GROMACS .gro file of C-alpha atoms in nm:
model
  235
    1MET     CA    1  -1.302  -1.488   0.749
    2GLU     CA    2  -1.455  -1.219   0.537
    3SER     CA    3  -1.362  -1.239   0.171
    4ILE     CA    4  -1.478  -0.986  -0.085
    5GLU     CA    5  -1.512  -1.102  -0.442
    6CYS     CA    6  -1.548  -0.804  -0.671
    7THR     CA    7  -1.703  -0.824  -1.011
    8ARG     CA    8  -1.615  -0.481  -1.140
    9GLY     CA    9  -1.303  -0.476  -1.351
   10CYS     CA   10  -1.103  -0.213  -1.533
   11PRO     CA   11  -1.131  -0.144  -1.904
   12LYS     CA   12  -0.824  -0.269  -2.084
   13THR     CA   13  -0.802   0.056  -2.274
   14SER     CA   14  -0.862   0.371  -2.076
   15LYS     CA   15  -0.731   0.720  -2.022
   16ILE     CA   16  -0.563   0.591  -1.708
   17ASN     CA   17  -0.336   0.368  -1.916
   18GLU     CA   18  -0.224   0.666  -2.122
   19GLY     CA   19  -0.063   0.827  -1.818
   20LEU     CA   20   0.123   0.519  -1.700
   21VAL     CA   21   0.499   0.497  -1.717
   22LYS     CA   22   0.633   0.211  -1.924
   23ASP     CA   23   0.887   0.018  -1.723
   24ASP     CA   24   1.170  -0.219  -1.804
   25PHE     CA   25   1.137  -0.429  -1.490
   26THR     CA   26   1.201  -0.799  -1.526
   27PRO     CA   27   0.881  -0.988  -1.434
   28SER     CA   28   0.923  -1.147  -1.095
   29LYS     CA   29   0.754  -1.401  -0.871
   30LEU     CA   30   0.730  -1.112  -0.623
   31GLY     CA   31   0.441  -0.992  -0.837
   32THR     CA   32   0.237  -1.312  -0.806
   33LYS     CA   33  -0.029  -1.407  -0.555
   34GLU     CA   34   0.121  -1.756  -0.525
   35TYR     CA   35   0.447  -1.608  -0.392
   36TRP     CA   36   0.273  -1.403  -0.123
   37ASP     CA   37   0.040  -1.686  -0.025
   38ASP     CA   38   0.342  -1.908   0.036
   39ALA     CA   39   0.540  -1.632   0.211
   40TYR     CA   40   0.262  -1.539   0.451
   41GLN     CA   41   0.175  -1.901   0.520
   42ARG     CA   42   0.535  -1.948   0.635
   43GLU     CA   43   0.525  -1.627   0.841
   44LEU     CA   44   0.192  -1.731   0.994
   45GLN     CA   45   0.341  -2.062   1.104
   46THR     CA   46   0.650  -1.885   1.242
   47PHE     CA   47   0.428  -1.645   1.436
   48LYS     CA   48   0.237  -1.939   1.584
   49ASP     CA   49   0.562  -2.114   1.673
   50ILE     CA   50   0.775  -1.832   1.818
   51GLY     CA   51   0.569  -1.511   1.799
   52ASP     CA   52   0.784  -1.345   1.530
   53VAL     CA   53   0.572  -1.113   1.309
   54GLY     CA   54   0.806  -1.152   1.010
   55GLU     CA   55   0.950  -0.896   0.775
   56ILE     CA   56   0.859  -0.529   0.805
   57TRP     CA   57   0.848  -0.404   0.448
   58PHE     CA   58   1.107  -0.122   0.402
   59GLY     CA   59   1.188  -0.139   0.775
   60GLU     CA   60   1.049   0.035   1.081
   61GLU     CA   61   1.171   0.375   0.963
   62SER     CA   62   0.927   0.361   0.671
   63MET     CA   63   0.639   0.336   0.918
   64ASP     CA   64   0.781   0.602   1.149
   65ARG     CA   65   0.819   0.839   0.852
   66VAL     CA   66   0.451   0.811   0.765
   67LEU     CA   67   0.336   0.837   1.127
   68ARG     CA   68   0.549   1.148   1.189
   69TRP     CA   69   0.397   1.318   0.887
   70MET     CA   70   0.043   1.225   0.988
   71GLU     CA   71   0.104   1.361   1.337
   72LYS     CA   72   0.255   1.682   1.200
   73GLU     CA   73  -0.042   1.733   0.967
   74GLU     CA   74  -0.279   1.659   1.256
   75ILE     CA   75  -0.468   1.383   1.076
   76PRO     CA   76  -0.772   1.328   1.302
   77GLU     CA   77  -0.762   1.016   1.515
   78ASP     CA   78  -1.103   0.913   1.381
   79ALA     CA   79  -0.996   0.950   1.015
   80ALA     CA   80  -1.092   0.647   0.805
   81ILE     CA   81  -0.758   0.489   0.709
   82LEU     CA   82  -0.702   0.204   0.462
   83ASP     CA   83  -0.380   0.000   0.461
   84ILE     CA   84  -0.352  -0.142   0.107
   85GLY     CA   85  -0.172  -0.477   0.115
   86THR     CA   86  -0.148  -0.497   0.492
   87GLY     CA   87   0.081  -0.802   0.503
   88ASN     CA   88   0.150  -0.887   0.866
   89GLY     CA   89  -0.057  -0.593   0.993
   90VAL     CA   90   0.231  -0.425   1.177
   91LEU     CA   91   0.152  -0.084   1.024
   92LEU     CA   92  -0.204  -0.116   1.155
   93VAL     CA   93  -0.063  -0.193   1.500
   94GLU     CA   94   0.154   0.119   1.493
   95LEU     CA   95  -0.137   0.333   1.370
   96ALA     CA   96  -0.354   0.199   1.652
   97LYS     CA   97  -0.080   0.264   1.907
   98SER     CA   98  -0.066   0.623   1.777
   99GLY     CA   99  -0.432   0.666   1.862
  100TYR     CA  100  -0.604   0.610   1.528
  101THR     CA  101  -0.936   0.436   1.579
  102ASN     CA  102  -1.093   0.386   1.234
  103LEU     CA  103  -0.853   0.144   1.066
  104THR     CA  104  -0.899  -0.110   0.787
  105GLY     CA  105  -0.641  -0.341   0.635
  106ILE     CA  106  -0.684  -0.540   0.315
  107ASP     CA  107  -0.479  -0.808   0.146
  108TYR     CA  108  -0.552  -1.063  -0.127
  109SER     CA  109  -0.365  -1.336   0.062
  110ALA     CA  110  -0.580  -1.532   0.308
  111ALA     CA  111  -0.266  -1.622   0.506
  112SER     CA  112  -0.177  -1.252   0.535
  113VAL     CA  113  -0.522  -1.176   0.673
  114LYS     CA  114  -0.491  -1.455   0.932
  115LEU     CA  115  -0.144  -1.333   1.030
  116ALA     CA  116  -0.249  -0.967   1.057
  117ARG     CA  117  -0.550  -1.056   1.270
  118SER     CA  118  -0.330  -1.269   1.496
  119VAL     CA  119  -0.072  -0.991   1.537
  120LEU     CA  120  -0.342  -0.733   1.610
  121GLN     CA  121  -0.510  -0.961   1.861
  122ARG     CA  122  -0.182  -1.017   2.044
  123GLU     CA  123  -0.142  -0.640   2.072
  124TYR     CA  124  -0.502  -0.608   2.197
  125PHE     CA  125  -0.626  -0.432   1.882
  126SER     CA  126  -0.865  -0.702   1.767
  127ASN     CA  127  -1.125  -0.435   1.685
  128VAL     CA  128  -0.922  -0.330   1.379
  129GLU     CA  129  -1.090  -0.457   1.062
  130VAL     CA  130  -0.886  -0.677   0.828
  131LYS     CA  131  -1.042  -0.811   0.509
  132GLU     CA  132  -0.939  -1.048   0.232
  133VAL     CA  133  -0.972  -0.824  -0.075
  134ASP     CA  134  -0.814  -0.811  -0.420
  135PHE     CA  135  -0.770  -0.435  -0.456
  136LEU     CA  136  -0.731  -0.456  -0.833
  137ARG     CA  137  -1.079  -0.604  -0.868
  138CYS     CA  138  -1.259  -0.387  -0.618
  139SER     CA  139  -1.325  -0.062  -0.796
  140GLY     CA  140  -1.633   0.082  -0.629
  141GLU     CA  141  -1.639  -0.177  -0.349
  142LEU     CA  142  -1.419   0.023  -0.110
  143SER     CA  143  -1.502   0.389  -0.051
  144GLY     CA  144  -1.512   0.672   0.199
  145PHE     CA  145  -1.152   0.665   0.320
  146ASP     CA  146  -0.972   0.980   0.431
  147VAL     CA  147  -0.626   0.824   0.396
  148CYS     CA  148  -0.494   0.530   0.194
  149ILE     CA  149  -0.145   0.397   0.264
  150ASP     CA  150   0.064   0.175   0.036
  151LYS     CA  151   0.402   0.040   0.141
  152GLY     CA  152   0.520  -0.187  -0.140
  153THR     CA  153   0.193  -0.312  -0.289
  154PHE     CA  154   0.209  -0.097  -0.602
  155ASP     CA  155   0.569  -0.215  -0.641
  156ALA     CA  156   0.457  -0.580  -0.637
  157ILE     CA  157   0.186  -0.507  -0.893
  158SER     CA  158   0.453  -0.355  -1.116
  159LEU     CA  159   0.642  -0.686  -1.112
  160ASN     CA  160   0.346  -0.905  -1.204
  161PRO     CA  161   0.439  -1.116  -1.509
  162GLU     CA  162   0.087  -1.083  -1.655
  163ASN     CA  163  -0.111  -0.773  -1.757
  164THR     CA  164   0.117  -0.534  -1.571
  165GLU     CA  165  -0.013  -0.218  -1.740
  166ASP     CA  166  -0.375  -0.319  -1.684
  167GLY     CA  167  -0.293  -0.397  -1.322
  168LYS     CA  168  -0.150  -0.052  -1.261
  169ALA     CA  169  -0.450   0.108  -1.430
  170CYS     CA  170  -0.690  -0.098  -1.216
  171TYR     CA  171  -0.498   0.004  -0.905
  172ILE     CA  172  -0.536   0.374  -0.982
  173GLN     CA  173  -0.905   0.332  -1.059
  174SER     CA  174  -0.964   0.144  -0.732
  175LEU     CA  175  -0.767   0.406  -0.542
  176ARG     CA  176  -0.983   0.684  -0.682
  177GLY     CA  177  -1.292   0.498  -0.571
  178ALA     CA  178  -1.159   0.423  -0.223
  179LEU     CA  179  -1.062   0.780  -0.135
  180LYS     CA  180  -1.293   1.066  -0.053
  181GLU     CA  181  -1.247   1.386  -0.254
  182GLU     CA  182  -0.932   1.553  -0.122
  183GLY     CA  183  -0.845   1.230   0.058
  184LEU     CA  184  -0.475   1.160   0.102
  185PHE     CA  185  -0.269   0.879  -0.055
  186ILE     CA  186   0.069   0.793   0.098
  187ILE     CA  187   0.288   0.565  -0.111
  188THR     CA  188   0.634   0.425  -0.037
  189SER     CA  189   0.814   0.263  -0.331
  190CYS     CA  190   1.154   0.114  -0.402
  191ASN     CA  191   1.082   0.063  -0.774
  192TRP     CA  192   0.966   0.406  -0.883
  193THR     CA  193   1.123   0.752  -0.867
  194LYS     CA  194   0.939   1.066  -0.762
  195GLU     CA  195   0.909   1.177  -1.125
  196GLN     CA  196   0.763   0.843  -1.235
  197LEU     CA  197   0.508   0.836  -0.954
  198LEU     CA  198   0.404   1.193  -1.031
  199GLN     CA  199   0.342   1.095  -1.392
  200MET     CA  200   0.153   0.776  -1.312
  201PHE     CA  201  -0.079   0.938  -1.058
  202SER     CA  202  -0.119   1.265  -1.249
  203GLN     CA  203  -0.475   1.184  -1.356
  204GLY     CA  204  -0.697   1.238  -1.057
  205PHE     CA  205  -0.433   1.319  -0.796
  206ASP     CA  206  -0.234   1.626  -0.696
  207PHE     CA  207   0.116   1.617  -0.551
  208VAL     CA  208   0.133   1.729  -0.187
  209LYS     CA  209   0.478   1.644  -0.055
  210GLU     CA  210   0.779   1.417  -0.086
  211LEU     CA  211   0.891   1.271   0.246
  212PRO     CA  212   1.268   1.256   0.310
  213THR     CA  213   1.410   0.907   0.267
  214PRO     CA  214   1.762   0.756   0.292
  215ARG     CA  215   2.002   0.872   0.020
  216PHE     CA  216   2.307   0.705  -0.131
  217GLN     CA  217   2.591   0.793  -0.365
  218PHE     CA  218   2.719   0.571  -0.643
  219GLY     CA  219   2.932   0.658  -0.944
  220GLY     CA  220   2.925   1.025  -0.859
  221LYS     CA  221   2.545   1.035  -0.854
  222THR     CA  222   2.310   1.072  -0.560
  223GLY     CA  223   1.980   0.890  -0.533
  224ASN     CA  224   1.720   0.757  -0.291
  225SER     CA  225   1.686   0.393  -0.189
  226VAL     CA  226   1.308   0.442  -0.155
  227THR     CA  227   1.061   0.712  -0.254
  228ALA     CA  228   0.776   0.832  -0.032
  229ILE     CA  229   0.513   1.062  -0.181
  230ILE     CA  230   0.190   1.218  -0.054
  231PHE     CA  231  -0.092   1.275  -0.305
  232LYS     CA  232  -0.435   1.430  -0.268
  233ARG     CA  233  -0.737   1.304  -0.460
  234ARG     CA  234  -0.858   1.570  -0.697
  235HIS     CA  235  -1.225   1.676  -0.714
   0.00000   0.00000   0.00000
């Protein structure tokens, strides 16, 4: 298994931090590596036992939404695409089924990487690259991607009990490094609103589009259960 240990970190005080939204989230085990290591180890065992790939983060519609937009925008099939926090690798499978040929998935959980590789191999897409990488510590180590996709990883970082603000700043710095100029970033979040995401990614990224997501009404107000935003990396 390939594991990338990155030595470049993020400065604890930077202009990136100034643009971040302060949150009132309660720290959660969902933001810890230990939680995801345990979760994916269980899912890996379940996959070995009965072939179940496990939970699809935000459901299949969240993947279909992204794929429909990519098809509509005619993203080239050979575009370099990075799945940040690939989990069980199901998004990579769907991208490959849609004809995309230059795919990379990363996750900091070794069990996730094993699971994703197993799922991809079962679907005969073993040529898709999956790496064990801590995205927060890899500024400058990943580069040249046309599209980066995040479906819940930034949310988990936001729930980390330790150094949450630094973690978000490191994420944005790593994202800048991973994307080509004018590369696209597609993020789906259940923790952050459109306005909050626009503020947090305002330094270095331009807003392109908000994708329609399920809406609900409560107490006379209307909201979205998840937010899906497209950004473009600024020159």
